[in-house]
Amino acid sequence: MNDIEILEISPHDTVWATFLEKTPHLLFHTPQWCDALSQGFGGPSYCLLFRQGETVVAGVAGTVVATLGFRVFMANFPYGGILYAPGAAPVDSEILAQLLSQWSKSRKIMSIRLVQPPGTAAPTGGAFKAIPMTSQVVDISQIHDSESLLKSYKKSHRRNVRRALRNNISVLETSHAEHISAFYGLYVESMKRNNAPIKYTLDMIQSIVSSLTSTKSGALIIAKHEDKIIGGIIIADSDVSSHYLFSGINSHGIKYCASEVLLQYAITRAVYQRKQHFDLLPSGNAADSLRQFKAKWGAMEVPAPVADLEIKPLESAMFNGLKRMASTSLGRTMLRTLRGSKS
């Protein structure tokens, strides 16, 4: 396979569209998602094709994320990784690393992160650094309605969900600007309460919600109690899966179990859309309580491996040091100050 070449194209190139038509993929590989990330992150999106002669054997969609001058090619958020054409053999990791490194240098990119969808394999060996990761996925392929969904839960969780549904919480799918701003406030409040970094800006959330709602490929779902917004989640829809992207809740929402109401609504929505899976996404370094909350819904852990490729090791070391600092209380305060009004 040493005759493979790499070709950079726009996400809107017809060649990329043809590749996706022939290759099973997620929403996160599509041009509209790349556009949403470009607008939200403020960096360009690229699609990379790997060709052997005239045959496309693999492709990558990703977005450049620049933080304090450090440029990372994220392929993609939340998933992307390497897509292989049907019947194509995986590209040798050393060859893949060489091609990606050459391309990255031309775009002044410090490192590449390949985030594989659940159940797929990441490149290993050579210059790639493997990072084990799992997503938590609910199998809803045999669930046909809301009642059978409830019956699929353990007795204690089923009782808690039904109790939450009696709390007079109204649920609404929305794309109104004031609702997006309110949701972002809940997201920030949740991150601060959990002592977690605020990774995403209001611009990012606005861009994603706008893309999802305009293409009918997802939704912002909010919960209200006594006409006050107390919680919200953002859901993205691929062909066979729905993905839980973001959430936010305030103390009032915690009291009235808004998270249970919202997630029950979202999974039921996926059931009626005839999805096969509801993907709760990796929990990362989150507390065990979050993993336990996801497990209550019948979620199983599925490998979703990550592979990092450092193009500029010194810059990568500096960047990783800054990320570690950002996980501290002082670092989060500094990051919010740098972001200014965007956080």
Coordinates of C-alpha atoms in Angstrom, one line a residue:
M1 CA 0.0 0.0 0.0
N2 CA 3.0 2.3 -0.4
D3 CA 1.4 3.9 -3.4
I4 CA -1.3 5.6 -1.4
E5 CA -1.7 9.4 -1.7
I6 CA -3.6 11.9 0.3
L7 CA -5.9 14.4 -1.2
E8 CA -7.4 17.5 0.6
I9 CA -10.9 18.5 -0.5
S10 CA -13.7 20.7 0.7
P11 CA -16.5 19.0 2.7
H12 CA -18.8 20.2 0.0
D13 CA -16.8 18.6 -2.8
T14 CA -18.8 16.2 -4.9
V15 CA -16.1 13.6 -4.5
W16 CA -16.7 13.6 -0.7
A17 CA -20.4 13.3 -1.3
T18 CA -19.8 10.3 -3.5
F19 CA -17.6 8.7 -0.9
L20 CA -20.3 9.1 1.8
E21 CA -23.0 7.7 -0.5
K22 CA -21.0 4.5 -0.7
T23 CA -19.7 4.4 2.9
P24 CA -21.7 3.9 6.1
H25 CA -21.2 7.1 8.1
L26 CA -22.5 9.4 10.9
L27 CA -23.9 12.9 10.8
F28 CA -20.5 14.0 12.0
H29 CA -18.9 13.2 8.7
T30 CA -21.3 15.4 6.7
P31 CA -20.7 18.9 5.2
Q32 CA -23.4 20.5 7.3
W33 CA -21.8 19.3 10.5
C34 CA -18.4 20.4 9.3
D35 CA -19.9 23.9 8.6
A36 CA -21.4 24.0 12.1
L37 CA -18.0 23.2 13.7
S38 CA -16.2 25.6 11.5
Q39 CA -18.5 28.4 12.6
G40 CA -18.5 27.3 16.2
F41 CA -14.8 26.6 16.6
G42 CA -13.7 29.4 14.2
G43 CA -11.4 27.2 12.2
P44 CA -11.6 25.6 8.7
S45 CA -12.9 22.1 8.1
Y46 CA -11.2 19.7 5.7
C47 CA -11.9 16.3 4.2
L48 CA -8.9 14.1 3.4
L49 CA -9.1 11.2 1.0
F50 CA -6.7 8.4 0.7
R51 CA -6.4 7.1 -2.8
Q52 CA -4.7 4.1 -4.3
G53 CA -4.5 4.8 -8.0
E54 CA -8.0 6.1 -8.8
T55 CA -9.7 4.2 -6.0
V56 CA -10.6 6.0 -2.7
V57 CA -9.9 3.6 0.1
A58 CA -10.5 5.8 3.1
G59 CA -11.4 9.3 4.2
V60 CA -11.3 11.7 7.2
A61 CA -13.5 14.7 8.0
G62 CA -12.2 17.2 10.6
T63 CA -12.0 20.7 11.8
V64 CA -9.1 22.8 12.9
V65 CA -9.4 23.9 16.5
A66 CA -7.1 26.8 17.5
T67 CA -6.5 27.5 21.2
L68 CA -4.0 30.2 22.2
G69 CA -2.3 29.7 18.9
F70 CA -2.1 25.9 19.1
R71 CA -3.7 24.3 16.0
V72 CA -5.2 20.8 16.4
F73 CA -7.0 18.9 13.6
M74 CA -10.0 17.3 15.4
A75 CA -11.4 14.5 13.3
N76 CA -14.1 15.0 14.3
F77 CA -16.3 16.3 17.2
P78 CA -17.7 14.2 18.9
Y79 CA -16.7 11.3 16.5
G80 CA -15.2 11.0 13.1
G81 CA -11.9 9.0 12.7
I82 CA -11.0 7.0 9.7
L83 CA -13.8 5.9 7.4
Y84 CA -12.9 3.0 5.2
A85 CA -14.7 2.3 1.9
P86 CA -16.6 -0.9 1.8
G87 CA -14.2 -3.8 1.2
A88 CA -11.1 -1.7 1.7
A89 CA -8.3 -3.0 3.9
P90 CA -7.1 -0.6 6.7
V91 CA -4.2 1.6 5.6
D92 CA -0.9 0.7 7.3
S93 CA -0.5 2.9 10.4
E94 CA 3.0 4.0 9.4
I95 CA 1.9 5.0 6.0
L96 CA -1.1 6.8 7.4
A97 CA 1.0 8.7 9.9
Q98 CA 3.5 9.8 7.2
L99 CA 0.7 11.1 4.9
L100 CA -1.1 12.9 7.7
S101 CA 2.1 14.4 9.0
Q102 CA 3.1 15.7 5.6
W103 CA -0.4 17.3 5.1
S104 CA -0.4 18.7 8.7
K105 CA 2.9 20.5 8.2
S106 CA 1.5 22.3 5.1
R107 CA -1.4 23.5 7.3
K108 CA 0.7 24.4 10.3
I109 CA -1.1 21.9 12.4
M110 CA 0.4 20.8 15.7
S111 CA -1.4 17.5 16.2
I112 CA -4.2 15.4 14.9
R113 CA -6.8 13.6 17.0
L114 CA -8.8 10.8 15.4
V115 CA -12.0 10.0 17.5
Q116 CA -13.4 6.8 16.3
P117 CA -17.2 6.0 16.5
P118 CA -18.3 3.3 18.9
G119 CA -17.4 -0.2 17.7
T120 CA -14.7 0.9 15.2
A121 CA -10.9 0.6 15.4
A122 CA -8.4 3.4 15.6
P123 CA -5.0 3.3 14.0
T124 CA -2.4 1.8 16.4
G125 CA 1.3 1.5 16.4
G126 CA 4.0 3.7 14.8
A127 CA 3.7 7.3 15.6
F128 CA 0.1 7.0 16.8
K129 CA -0.7 7.3 20.5
A130 CA -3.7 5.1 21.4
I131 CA -6.1 6.4 24.0
P132 CA -8.6 3.8 25.2
M133 CA -12.1 5.3 25.4
T134 CA -15.6 3.9 25.7
S135 CA -19.0 5.3 24.9
Q136 CA -22.1 4.3 26.7
V137 CA -24.8 3.1 24.2
V138 CA -28.4 2.0 24.8
D139 CA -29.6 -0.7 22.4
I140 CA -33.2 0.3 21.4
S141 CA -33.4 -1.9 18.2
Q142 CA -36.0 -4.2 19.9
I143 CA -38.0 -1.3 21.5
H144 CA -41.1 -0.2 19.7
D145 CA -42.9 2.3 21.9
S146 CA -42.6 4.3 25.1
E147 CA -44.2 1.6 27.3
S148 CA -41.9 -1.1 26.1
L149 CA -39.0 1.3 26.7
L150 CA -40.1 1.8 30.3
K151 CA -40.5 -2.0 30.7
S152 CA -36.9 -2.4 29.6
Y153 CA -35.5 -0.6 32.6
K154 CA -34.8 -2.2 36.0
K155 CA -37.7 -1.9 38.4
S156 CA -36.2 0.8 40.6
H157 CA -35.2 3.0 37.6
R158 CA -38.6 2.5 36.0
R159 CA -40.3 3.6 39.2
N160 CA -38.0 6.7 39.4
V161 CA -38.7 7.7 35.8
R162 CA -42.5 7.4 36.3
R163 CA -42.2 9.5 39.5
A164 CA -40.2 12.2 37.6
L165 CA -42.8 12.2 34.8
R166 CA -45.5 13.2 37.4
N167 CA -43.6 16.4 38.4
N168 CA -45.5 18.6 36.0
I169 CA -42.5 19.3 33.8
S170 CA -43.2 20.3 30.2
V171 CA -40.8 19.4 27.4
L172 CA -40.2 21.4 24.3
E173 CA -38.1 21.1 21.2
T174 CA -36.9 24.6 20.2
S175 CA -34.5 26.6 18.2
H176 CA -35.4 30.1 19.5
A177 CA -32.4 32.3 20.3
E178 CA -33.5 33.0 23.9
H179 CA -33.9 29.3 24.6
I180 CA -30.4 28.6 23.3
S181 CA -29.0 31.4 25.5
A182 CA -30.9 30.0 28.5
F183 CA -29.6 26.5 27.8
Y184 CA -26.1 27.8 27.6
G185 CA -26.5 29.4 31.0
L186 CA -27.6 26.0 32.4
Y187 CA -24.6 24.3 30.7
V188 CA -22.2 26.8 32.3
E189 CA -24.0 26.4 35.7
S190 CA -23.7 22.6 35.5
M191 CA -20.0 22.7 34.6
K192 CA -19.3 25.1 37.5
R193 CA -21.3 23.0 39.9
N194 CA -19.4 19.8 38.8
N195 CA -16.0 21.7 39.0
A196 CA -15.5 20.9 35.3
P197 CA -13.9 23.0 32.5
I198 CA -16.3 25.0 30.3
K199 CA -15.0 23.8 27.0
Y200 CA -17.6 25.3 24.6
T201 CA -18.7 28.8 23.9
L202 CA -22.2 30.2 23.3
D203 CA -21.2 30.7 19.6
M204 CA -20.4 27.0 19.4
I205 CA -23.8 25.9 20.9
Q206 CA -25.7 28.4 18.7
S207 CA -24.0 27.1 15.6
I208 CA -24.7 23.4 16.4
V209 CA -28.3 24.0 17.3
S210 CA -28.9 26.1 14.2
S211 CA -27.4 23.3 12.0
L212 CA -29.3 20.5 13.7
T213 CA -32.7 22.2 13.5
S214 CA -32.3 23.7 10.0
T215 CA -31.4 20.2 8.6
K216 CA -33.9 18.3 10.9
S217 CA -31.0 16.2 12.2
G218 CA -31.3 16.9 15.9
A219 CA -32.9 19.1 18.5
L220 CA -32.4 21.3 21.5
I221 CA -34.9 20.0 24.1
I222 CA -35.7 22.1 27.1
A223 CA -37.6 21.3 30.3
K224 CA -39.9 23.8 32.0
H225 CA -41.4 23.9 35.4
E226 CA -43.9 26.6 36.3
D227 CA -42.9 28.3 33.0
K228 CA -39.2 28.5 34.0
I229 CA -36.5 26.7 32.1
I230 CA -34.8 24.2 34.5
G231 CA -32.9 21.9 32.1
G232 CA -32.0 21.1 28.6
I233 CA -30.2 18.6 26.3
I234 CA -29.0 18.7 22.7
I235 CA -29.5 15.6 20.6
A236 CA -28.0 14.8 17.1
D237 CA -29.4 12.2 14.8
S238 CA -27.4 9.9 12.5
D239 CA -29.1 7.3 10.3
V240 CA -29.3 4.5 12.9
S241 CA -28.3 6.3 16.1
S242 CA -29.2 9.4 18.1
H243 CA -26.4 11.0 20.1
Y244 CA -26.6 12.9 23.4
L245 CA -24.3 15.9 22.9
F246 CA -24.7 18.4 25.7
S247 CA -26.8 18.9 28.8
G248 CA -27.5 21.6 31.4
I249 CA -29.6 21.7 34.5
N250 CA -30.0 24.1 37.5
S251 CA -30.8 23.3 41.1
H252 CA -34.5 23.5 40.5
G253 CA -34.1 21.0 37.7
I254 CA -32.2 18.6 40.0
K255 CA -35.0 18.9 42.6
Y256 CA -37.7 18.0 40.1
C257 CA -35.6 15.3 38.3
A258 CA -35.5 17.2 35.0
S259 CA -32.6 15.1 33.7
E260 CA -34.7 11.9 33.9
V261 CA -37.6 13.6 32.1
L262 CA -35.4 15.0 29.4
L263 CA -33.5 11.7 28.8
Q264 CA -36.7 9.7 28.8
Y265 CA -38.1 12.1 26.2
A266 CA -35.0 11.9 24.0
I267 CA -34.7 8.1 24.1
T268 CA -38.4 7.8 23.3
R269 CA -38.0 10.2 20.4
A270 CA -35.2 8.0 19.0
V271 CA -37.4 4.9 19.4
Y272 CA -40.2 6.5 17.3
Q273 CA -37.6 7.6 14.7
R274 CA -36.7 3.8 14.5
K275 CA -33.1 4.3 15.6
Q276 CA -31.2 1.3 16.7
H277 CA -29.0 2.9 19.3
F278 CA -29.1 5.9 21.7
D279 CA -25.5 7.0 22.2
L280 CA -24.8 8.7 25.5
L281 CA -21.2 9.5 24.4
P282 CA -18.0 8.9 26.4
S283 CA -17.9 10.2 30.0
G284 CA -14.2 10.9 29.8
N285 CA -12.8 11.8 33.2
A286 CA -16.3 12.5 34.6
A287 CA -17.2 11.3 38.1
D288 CA -18.5 7.7 38.6
S289 CA -21.9 9.2 39.4
L290 CA -22.3 10.2 35.7
R291 CA -21.4 6.7 34.5
Q292 CA -23.8 5.2 37.0
F293 CA -26.6 7.6 35.8
K294 CA -26.0 6.5 32.2
A295 CA -26.0 2.8 33.1
K296 CA -29.4 3.1 34.7
W297 CA -30.9 3.5 31.2
G298 CA -29.4 0.2 30.1
A299 CA -26.4 1.7 28.5
M300 CA -23.5 -0.7 27.7
E301 CA -19.9 0.4 27.4
V302 CA -18.7 0.1 23.8
P303 CA -15.1 0.9 22.7
A304 CA -14.7 4.3 21.0
P305 CA -10.9 4.6 20.7
V306 CA -8.9 7.7 20.1
A307 CA -5.6 8.0 18.3
D308 CA -3.4 11.1 18.7
L309 CA -0.7 11.9 16.2
E310 CA 1.9 14.6 17.3
I311 CA 3.3 16.6 14.4
K312 CA 5.2 19.1 16.6
P313 CA 6.0 17.3 19.8
L314 CA 7.4 20.3 21.7
E315 CA 4.2 22.4 21.0
S316 CA 2.1 19.4 21.9
A317 CA 3.8 19.1 25.2
M318 CA 3.2 22.7 25.9
F319 CA -0.4 22.5 24.9
N320 CA -1.0 19.4 27.0
G321 CA 0.5 21.2 30.0
L322 CA -2.0 24.1 29.5
K323 CA -4.8 21.6 29.3
R324 CA -3.8 20.1 32.6
M325 CA -3.6 23.5 34.1
A326 CA -7.1 24.3 32.7
S327 CA -8.5 21.3 34.7
T328 CA -7.5 23.2 37.9
S329 CA -9.7 25.9 39.6
L330 CA -7.1 28.6 38.7
G331 CA -6.8 27.4 35.2
R332 CA -10.6 27.5 34.6
T333 CA -10.8 31.0 35.9
M334 CA -8.0 32.1 33.5
L335 CA -9.7 30.3 30.6
R336 CA -13.0 32.1 31.3
T337 CA -11.1 35.4 31.4
L338 CA -9.4 34.8 28.1
R339 CA -12.7 33.8 26.4
G340 CA -14.3 36.9 27.8
S341 CA -17.9 37.4 26.8
K342 CA -18.0 34.1 24.8
S343 CA -18.1 32.0 28.1

